[in-house]
Tab-separated table of N, CA and C in Angstrom:
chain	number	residue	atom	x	y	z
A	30	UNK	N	0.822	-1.178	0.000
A	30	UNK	CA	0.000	0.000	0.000
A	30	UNK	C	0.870	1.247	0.000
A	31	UNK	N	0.658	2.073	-0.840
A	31	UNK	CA	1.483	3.263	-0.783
A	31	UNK	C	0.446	4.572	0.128
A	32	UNK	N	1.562	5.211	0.253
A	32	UNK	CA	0.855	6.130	1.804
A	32	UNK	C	0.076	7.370	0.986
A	33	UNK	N	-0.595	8.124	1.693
A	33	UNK	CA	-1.388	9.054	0.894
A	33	UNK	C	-1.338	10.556	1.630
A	34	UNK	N	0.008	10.263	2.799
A	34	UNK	CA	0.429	11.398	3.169
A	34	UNK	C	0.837	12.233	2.770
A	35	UNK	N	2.015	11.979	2.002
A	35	UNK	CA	2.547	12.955	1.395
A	35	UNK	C	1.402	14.189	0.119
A	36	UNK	N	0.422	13.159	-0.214
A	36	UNK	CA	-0.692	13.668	-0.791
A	36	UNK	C	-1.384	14.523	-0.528
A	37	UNK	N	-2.079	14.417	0.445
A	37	UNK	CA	-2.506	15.360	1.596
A	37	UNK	C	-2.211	16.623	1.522
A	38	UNK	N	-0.412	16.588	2.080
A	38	UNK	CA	0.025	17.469	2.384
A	38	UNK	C	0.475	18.577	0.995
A	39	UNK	N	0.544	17.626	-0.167
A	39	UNK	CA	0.584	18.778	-1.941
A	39	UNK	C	-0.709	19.499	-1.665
A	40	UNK	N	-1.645	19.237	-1.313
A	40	UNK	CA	-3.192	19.501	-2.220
A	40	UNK	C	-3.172	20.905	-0.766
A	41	UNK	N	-2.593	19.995	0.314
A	41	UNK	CA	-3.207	21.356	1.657
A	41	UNK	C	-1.896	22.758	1.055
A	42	UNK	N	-1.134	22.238	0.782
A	42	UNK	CA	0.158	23.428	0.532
A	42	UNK	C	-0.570	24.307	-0.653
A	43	UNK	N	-0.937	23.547	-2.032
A	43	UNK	CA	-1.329	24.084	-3.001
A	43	UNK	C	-2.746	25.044	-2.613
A	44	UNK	N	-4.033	24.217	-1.958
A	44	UNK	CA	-4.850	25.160	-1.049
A	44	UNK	C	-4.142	26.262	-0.583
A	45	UNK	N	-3.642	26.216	0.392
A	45	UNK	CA	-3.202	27.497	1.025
A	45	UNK	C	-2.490	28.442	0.687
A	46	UNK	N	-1.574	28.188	-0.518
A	46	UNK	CA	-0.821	29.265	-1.317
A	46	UNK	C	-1.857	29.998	-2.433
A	47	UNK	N	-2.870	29.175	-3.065
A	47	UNK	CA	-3.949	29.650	-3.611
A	47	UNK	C	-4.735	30.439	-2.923
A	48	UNK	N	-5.142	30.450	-1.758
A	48	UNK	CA	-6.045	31.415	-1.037
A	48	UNK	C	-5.102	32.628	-1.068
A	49	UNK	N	-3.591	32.286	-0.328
A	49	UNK	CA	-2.728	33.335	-0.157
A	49	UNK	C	-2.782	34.504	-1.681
A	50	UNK	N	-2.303	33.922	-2.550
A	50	UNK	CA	-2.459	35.218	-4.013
A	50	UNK	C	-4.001	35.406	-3.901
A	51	UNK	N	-4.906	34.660	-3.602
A	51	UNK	CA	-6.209	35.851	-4.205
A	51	UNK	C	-6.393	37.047	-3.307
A	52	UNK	N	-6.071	37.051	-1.880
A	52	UNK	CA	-6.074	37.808	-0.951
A	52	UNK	C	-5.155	38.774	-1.321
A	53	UNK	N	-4.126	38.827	-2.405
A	53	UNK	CA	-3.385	39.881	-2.800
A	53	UNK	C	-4.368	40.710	-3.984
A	54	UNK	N	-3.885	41.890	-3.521
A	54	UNK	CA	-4.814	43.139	-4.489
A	54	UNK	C	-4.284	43.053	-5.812
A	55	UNK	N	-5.008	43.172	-6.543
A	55	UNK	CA	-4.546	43.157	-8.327
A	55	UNK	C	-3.655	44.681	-8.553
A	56	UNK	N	-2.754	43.951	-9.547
A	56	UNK	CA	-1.833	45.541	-9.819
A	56	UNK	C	-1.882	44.722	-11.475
A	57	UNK	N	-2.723	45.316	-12.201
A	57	UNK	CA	-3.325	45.145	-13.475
A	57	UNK	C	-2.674	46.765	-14.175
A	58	UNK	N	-1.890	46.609	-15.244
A	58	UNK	CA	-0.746	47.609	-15.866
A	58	UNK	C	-0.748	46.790	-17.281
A	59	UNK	N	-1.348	47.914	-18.434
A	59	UNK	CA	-0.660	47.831	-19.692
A	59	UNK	C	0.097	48.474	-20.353
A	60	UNK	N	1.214	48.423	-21.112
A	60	UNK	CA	1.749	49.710	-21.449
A	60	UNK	C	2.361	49.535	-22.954
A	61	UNK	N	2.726	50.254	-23.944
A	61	UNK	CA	3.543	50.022	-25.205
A	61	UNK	C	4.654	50.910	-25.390
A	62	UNK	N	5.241	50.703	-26.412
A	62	UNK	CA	5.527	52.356	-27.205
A	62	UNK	C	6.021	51.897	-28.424
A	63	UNK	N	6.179	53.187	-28.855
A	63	UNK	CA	6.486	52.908	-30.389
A	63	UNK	C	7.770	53.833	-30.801
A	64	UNK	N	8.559	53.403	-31.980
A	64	UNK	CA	10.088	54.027	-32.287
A	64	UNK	C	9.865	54.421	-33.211
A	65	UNK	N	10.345	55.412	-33.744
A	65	UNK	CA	10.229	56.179	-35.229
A	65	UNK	C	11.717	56.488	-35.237
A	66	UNK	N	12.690	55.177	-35.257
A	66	UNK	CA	14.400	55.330	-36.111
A	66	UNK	C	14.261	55.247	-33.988
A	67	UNK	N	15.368	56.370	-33.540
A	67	UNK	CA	16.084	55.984	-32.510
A	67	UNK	C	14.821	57.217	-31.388
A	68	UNK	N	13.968	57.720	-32.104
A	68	UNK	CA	13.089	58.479	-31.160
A	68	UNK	C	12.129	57.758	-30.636
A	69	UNK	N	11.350	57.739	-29.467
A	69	UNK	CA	10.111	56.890	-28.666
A	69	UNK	C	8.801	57.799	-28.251
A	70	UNK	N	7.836	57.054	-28.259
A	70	UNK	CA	6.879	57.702	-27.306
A	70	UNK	C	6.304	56.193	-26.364
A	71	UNK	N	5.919	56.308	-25.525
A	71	UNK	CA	5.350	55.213	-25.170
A	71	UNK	C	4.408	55.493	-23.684
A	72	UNK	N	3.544	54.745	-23.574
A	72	UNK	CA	2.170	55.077	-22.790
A	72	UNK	C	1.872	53.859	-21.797
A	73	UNK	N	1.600	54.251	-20.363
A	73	UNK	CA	1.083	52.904	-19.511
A	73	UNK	C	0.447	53.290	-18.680
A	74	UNK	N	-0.907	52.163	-18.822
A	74	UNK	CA	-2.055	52.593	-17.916
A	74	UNK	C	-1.758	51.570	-17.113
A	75	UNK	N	-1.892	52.420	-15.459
A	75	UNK	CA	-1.954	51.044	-14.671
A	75	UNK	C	-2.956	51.339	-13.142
A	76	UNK	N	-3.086	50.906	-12.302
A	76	UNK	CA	-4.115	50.965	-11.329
A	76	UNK	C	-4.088	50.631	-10.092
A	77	UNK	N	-2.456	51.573	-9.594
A	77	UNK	CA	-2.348	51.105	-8.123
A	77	UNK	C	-3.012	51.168	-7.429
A	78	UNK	N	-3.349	50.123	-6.177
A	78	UNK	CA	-4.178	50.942	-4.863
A	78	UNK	C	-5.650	51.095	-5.458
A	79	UNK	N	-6.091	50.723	-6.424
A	79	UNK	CA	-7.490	51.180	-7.161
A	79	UNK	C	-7.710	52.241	-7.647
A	80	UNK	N	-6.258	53.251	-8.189
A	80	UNK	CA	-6.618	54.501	-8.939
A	80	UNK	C	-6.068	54.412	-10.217
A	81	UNK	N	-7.052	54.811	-10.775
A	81	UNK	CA	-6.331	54.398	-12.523
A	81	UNK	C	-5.283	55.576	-12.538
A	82	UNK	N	-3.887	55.059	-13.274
A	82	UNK	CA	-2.749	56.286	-13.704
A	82	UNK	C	-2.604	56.211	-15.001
A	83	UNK	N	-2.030	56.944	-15.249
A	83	UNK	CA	-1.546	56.636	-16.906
A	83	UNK	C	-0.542	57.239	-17.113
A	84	UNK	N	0.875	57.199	-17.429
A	84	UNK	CA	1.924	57.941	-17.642
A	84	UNK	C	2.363	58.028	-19.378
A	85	UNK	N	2.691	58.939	-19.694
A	85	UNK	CA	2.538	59.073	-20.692
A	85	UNK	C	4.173	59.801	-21.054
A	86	UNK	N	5.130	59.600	-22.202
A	86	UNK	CA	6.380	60.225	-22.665
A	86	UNK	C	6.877	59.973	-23.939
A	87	UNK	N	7.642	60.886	-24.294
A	87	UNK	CA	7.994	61.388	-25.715
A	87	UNK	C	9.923	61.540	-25.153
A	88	UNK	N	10.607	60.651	-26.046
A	88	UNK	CA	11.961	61.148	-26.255
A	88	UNK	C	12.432	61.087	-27.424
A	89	UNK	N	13.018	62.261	-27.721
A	89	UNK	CA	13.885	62.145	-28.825
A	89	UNK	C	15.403	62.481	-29.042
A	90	UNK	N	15.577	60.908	-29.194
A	90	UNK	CA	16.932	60.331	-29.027
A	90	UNK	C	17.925	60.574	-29.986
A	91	UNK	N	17.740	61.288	-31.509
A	91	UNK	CA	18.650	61.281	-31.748
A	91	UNK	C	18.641	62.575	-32.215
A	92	UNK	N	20.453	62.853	-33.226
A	92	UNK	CA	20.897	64.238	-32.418
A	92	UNK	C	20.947	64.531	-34.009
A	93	UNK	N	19.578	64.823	-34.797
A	93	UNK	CA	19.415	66.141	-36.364
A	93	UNK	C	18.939	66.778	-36.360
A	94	UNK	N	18.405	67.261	-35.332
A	94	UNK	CA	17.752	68.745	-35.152
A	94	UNK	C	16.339	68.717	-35.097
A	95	UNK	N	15.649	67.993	-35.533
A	95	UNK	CA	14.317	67.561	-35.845
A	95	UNK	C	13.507	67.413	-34.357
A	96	UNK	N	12.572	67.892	-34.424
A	96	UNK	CA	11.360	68.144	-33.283
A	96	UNK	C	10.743	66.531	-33.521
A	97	UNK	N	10.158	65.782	-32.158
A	97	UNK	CA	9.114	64.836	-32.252
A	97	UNK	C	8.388	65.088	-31.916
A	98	UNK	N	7.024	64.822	-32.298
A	98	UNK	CA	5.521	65.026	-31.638
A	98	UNK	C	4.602	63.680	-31.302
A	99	UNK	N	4.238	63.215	-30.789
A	99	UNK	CA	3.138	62.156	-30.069
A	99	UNK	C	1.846	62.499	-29.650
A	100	UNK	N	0.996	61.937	-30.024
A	100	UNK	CA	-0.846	62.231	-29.923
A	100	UNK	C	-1.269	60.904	-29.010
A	101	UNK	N	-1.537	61.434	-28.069
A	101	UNK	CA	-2.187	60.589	-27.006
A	101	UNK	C	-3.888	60.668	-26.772
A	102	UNK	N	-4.489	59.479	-27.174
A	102	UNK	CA	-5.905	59.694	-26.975
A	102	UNK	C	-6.740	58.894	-25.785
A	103	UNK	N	-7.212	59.487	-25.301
A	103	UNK	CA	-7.752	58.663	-24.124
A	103	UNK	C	-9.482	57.969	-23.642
A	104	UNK	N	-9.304	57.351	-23.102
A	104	UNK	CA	-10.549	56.540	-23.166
A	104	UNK	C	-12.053	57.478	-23.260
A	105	UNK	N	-11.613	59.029	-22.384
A	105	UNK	CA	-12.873	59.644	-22.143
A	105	UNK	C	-12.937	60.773	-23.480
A	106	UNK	N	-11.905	61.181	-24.459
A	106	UNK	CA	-12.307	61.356	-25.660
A	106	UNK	C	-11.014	62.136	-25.937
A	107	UNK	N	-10.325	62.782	-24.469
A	107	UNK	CA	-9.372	64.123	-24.897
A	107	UNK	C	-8.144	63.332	-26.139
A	108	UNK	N	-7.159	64.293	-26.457
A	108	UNK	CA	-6.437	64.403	-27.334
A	108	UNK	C	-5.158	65.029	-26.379
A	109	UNK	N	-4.424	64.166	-26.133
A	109	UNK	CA	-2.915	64.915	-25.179
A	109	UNK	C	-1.631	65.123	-26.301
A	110	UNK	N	-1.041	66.554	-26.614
A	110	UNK	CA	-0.426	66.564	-27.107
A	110	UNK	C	1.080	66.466	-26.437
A	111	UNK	N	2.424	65.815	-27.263
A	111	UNK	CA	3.650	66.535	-26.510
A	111	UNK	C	4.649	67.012	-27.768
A	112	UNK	N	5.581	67.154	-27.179
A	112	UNK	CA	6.654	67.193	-28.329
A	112	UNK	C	7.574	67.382	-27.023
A	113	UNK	N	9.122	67.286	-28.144
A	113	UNK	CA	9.962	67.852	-27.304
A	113	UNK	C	10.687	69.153	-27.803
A	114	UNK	N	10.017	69.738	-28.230
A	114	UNK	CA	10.385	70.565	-29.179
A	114	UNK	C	10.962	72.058	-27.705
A	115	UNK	N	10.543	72.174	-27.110
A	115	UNK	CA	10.947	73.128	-26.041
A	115	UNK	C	11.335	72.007	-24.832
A	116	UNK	N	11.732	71.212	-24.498
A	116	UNK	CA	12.713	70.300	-23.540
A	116	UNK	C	13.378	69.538	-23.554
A	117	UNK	N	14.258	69.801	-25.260
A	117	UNK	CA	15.514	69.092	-24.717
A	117	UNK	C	15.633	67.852	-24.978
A	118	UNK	N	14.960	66.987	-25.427
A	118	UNK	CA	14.794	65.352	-25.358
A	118	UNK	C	13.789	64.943	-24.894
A	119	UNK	N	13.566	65.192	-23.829
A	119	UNK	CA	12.703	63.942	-23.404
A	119	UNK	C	10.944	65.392	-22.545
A	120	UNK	N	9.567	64.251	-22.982
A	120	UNK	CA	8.403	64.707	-21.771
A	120	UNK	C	7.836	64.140	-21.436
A	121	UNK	N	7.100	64.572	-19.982
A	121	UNK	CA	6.407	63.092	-19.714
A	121	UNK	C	5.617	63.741	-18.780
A	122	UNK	N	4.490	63.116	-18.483
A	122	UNK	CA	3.276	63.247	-17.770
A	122	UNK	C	2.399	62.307	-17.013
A	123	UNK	N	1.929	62.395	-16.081
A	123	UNK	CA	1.184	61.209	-15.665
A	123	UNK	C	-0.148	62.144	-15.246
A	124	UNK	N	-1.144	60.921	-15.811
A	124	UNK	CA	-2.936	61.083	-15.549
A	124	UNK	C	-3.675	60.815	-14.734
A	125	UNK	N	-4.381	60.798	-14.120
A	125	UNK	CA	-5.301	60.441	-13.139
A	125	UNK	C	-6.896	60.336	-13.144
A	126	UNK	N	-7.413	58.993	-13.152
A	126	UNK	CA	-8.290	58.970	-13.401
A	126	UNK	C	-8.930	58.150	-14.524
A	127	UNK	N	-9.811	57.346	-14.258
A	127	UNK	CA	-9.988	56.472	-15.706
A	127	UNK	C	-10.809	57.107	-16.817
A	128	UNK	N	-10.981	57.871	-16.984
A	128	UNK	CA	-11.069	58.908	-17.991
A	128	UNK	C	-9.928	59.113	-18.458
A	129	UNK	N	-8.824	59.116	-17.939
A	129	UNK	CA	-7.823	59.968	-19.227
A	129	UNK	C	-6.993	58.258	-19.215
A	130	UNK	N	-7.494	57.064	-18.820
A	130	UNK	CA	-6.509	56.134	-19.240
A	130	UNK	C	-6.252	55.597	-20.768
A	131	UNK	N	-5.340	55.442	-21.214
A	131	UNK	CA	-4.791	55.831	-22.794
A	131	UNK	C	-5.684	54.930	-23.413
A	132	UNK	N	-6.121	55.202	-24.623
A	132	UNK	CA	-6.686	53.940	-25.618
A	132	UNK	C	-5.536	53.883	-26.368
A	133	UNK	N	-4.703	54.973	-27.354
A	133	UNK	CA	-4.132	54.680	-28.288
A	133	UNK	C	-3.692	56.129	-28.415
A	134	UNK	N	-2.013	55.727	-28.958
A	134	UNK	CA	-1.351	56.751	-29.501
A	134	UNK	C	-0.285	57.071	-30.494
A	135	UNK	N	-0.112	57.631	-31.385
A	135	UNK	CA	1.028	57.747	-32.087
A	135	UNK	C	2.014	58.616	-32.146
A	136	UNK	N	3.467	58.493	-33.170
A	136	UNK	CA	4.596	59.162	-32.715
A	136	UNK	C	5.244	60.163	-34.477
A	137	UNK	N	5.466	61.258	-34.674
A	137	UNK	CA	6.063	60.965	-35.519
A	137	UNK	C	7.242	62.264	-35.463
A	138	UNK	N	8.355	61.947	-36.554
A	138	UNK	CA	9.318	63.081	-36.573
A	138	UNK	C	8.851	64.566	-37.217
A	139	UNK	N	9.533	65.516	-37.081
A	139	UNK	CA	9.613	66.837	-37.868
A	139	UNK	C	9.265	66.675	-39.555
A	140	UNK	N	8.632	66.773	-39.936
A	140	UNK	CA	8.776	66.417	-41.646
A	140	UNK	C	8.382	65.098	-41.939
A	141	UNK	N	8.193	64.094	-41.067
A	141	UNK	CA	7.858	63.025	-42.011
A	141	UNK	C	6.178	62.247	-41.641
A	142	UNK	N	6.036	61.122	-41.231
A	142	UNK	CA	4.147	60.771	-41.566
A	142	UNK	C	3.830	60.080	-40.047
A	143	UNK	N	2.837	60.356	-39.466
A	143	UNK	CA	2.379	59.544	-38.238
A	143	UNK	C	2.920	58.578	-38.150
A	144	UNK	N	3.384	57.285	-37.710
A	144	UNK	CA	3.397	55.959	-37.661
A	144	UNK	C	1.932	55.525	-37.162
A	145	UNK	N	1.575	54.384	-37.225
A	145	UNK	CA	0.270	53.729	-37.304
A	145	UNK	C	-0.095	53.496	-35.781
A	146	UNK	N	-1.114	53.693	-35.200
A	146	UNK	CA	-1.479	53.962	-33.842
A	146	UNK	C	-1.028	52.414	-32.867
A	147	UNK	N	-0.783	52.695	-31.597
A	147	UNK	CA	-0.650	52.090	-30.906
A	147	UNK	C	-1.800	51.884	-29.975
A	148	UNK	N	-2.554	50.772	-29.701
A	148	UNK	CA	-3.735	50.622	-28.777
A	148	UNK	C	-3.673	50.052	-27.366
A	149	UNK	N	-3.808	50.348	-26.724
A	149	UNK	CA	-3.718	49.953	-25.278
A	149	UNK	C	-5.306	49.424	-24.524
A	150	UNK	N	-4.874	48.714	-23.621
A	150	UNK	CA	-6.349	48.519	-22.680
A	150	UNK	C	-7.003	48.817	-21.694
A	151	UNK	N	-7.710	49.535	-21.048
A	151	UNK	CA	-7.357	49.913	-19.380
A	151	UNK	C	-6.818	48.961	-18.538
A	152	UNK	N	-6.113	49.276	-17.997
A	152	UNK	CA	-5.872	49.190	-16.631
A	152	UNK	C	-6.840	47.884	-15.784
């Protein structure tokens, strides 16, 4: 007869580590970005503590003189613009509120064409 102790004791361990994570609070975070050559924008909604955030940034990484711009649109309808055209490289912002958590955004250089939108999910 083989013993059915050790059995027991998988299923009670596996029980109790299972109760343990659901009793942990969800930290539910999506985020992307997108490159146009060596410049970025990229966007993440996430929902610490139960408050939706959304951080949102634009860098532009490389060094021809050229301005980047990024269009950030958000779930409740606004339109967030940036560039870095007055800072240097890099901007960034964070949102509050599930209203402004990102649906989708795009990136493009000084002179040349949008790149194709990036979509995100809430939080």
């Amino acid at each position: 007869m083989r013993s059915t102790r050790g059995k027991v004791g998988t299923v009670a361990l596996l029980t109790l580590s299972t109760m343990f994570l659901s009793a942990l609070p969800a930290m539910a975070a999506t985020d992307d970005r997108i490159y146009d050559g060596w410049d970025v924008a990229g966007a993440e909604n996430s929902r610490p503590s139960g408050n939706y955030k959304s951080v949102i940034s634009l860098c532009d990484e490389e060094l021809d003189g050229n301005s980047v711009y990024a269009e950030f649109y958000t779930y409740g309808g606004a339109r967030i613009d940036l560039s870095d055209a007055a800072l240097n490289g890099c901007a960034r912002r964070t949102l509050w509120g599930e209203h402004n958590q990102i649906r989708s955004f795009r990136i493009r250089e000084e002179g040349g064409a949008w790149s194709p939108l990036a979509i995100l999910d809430k939080a």
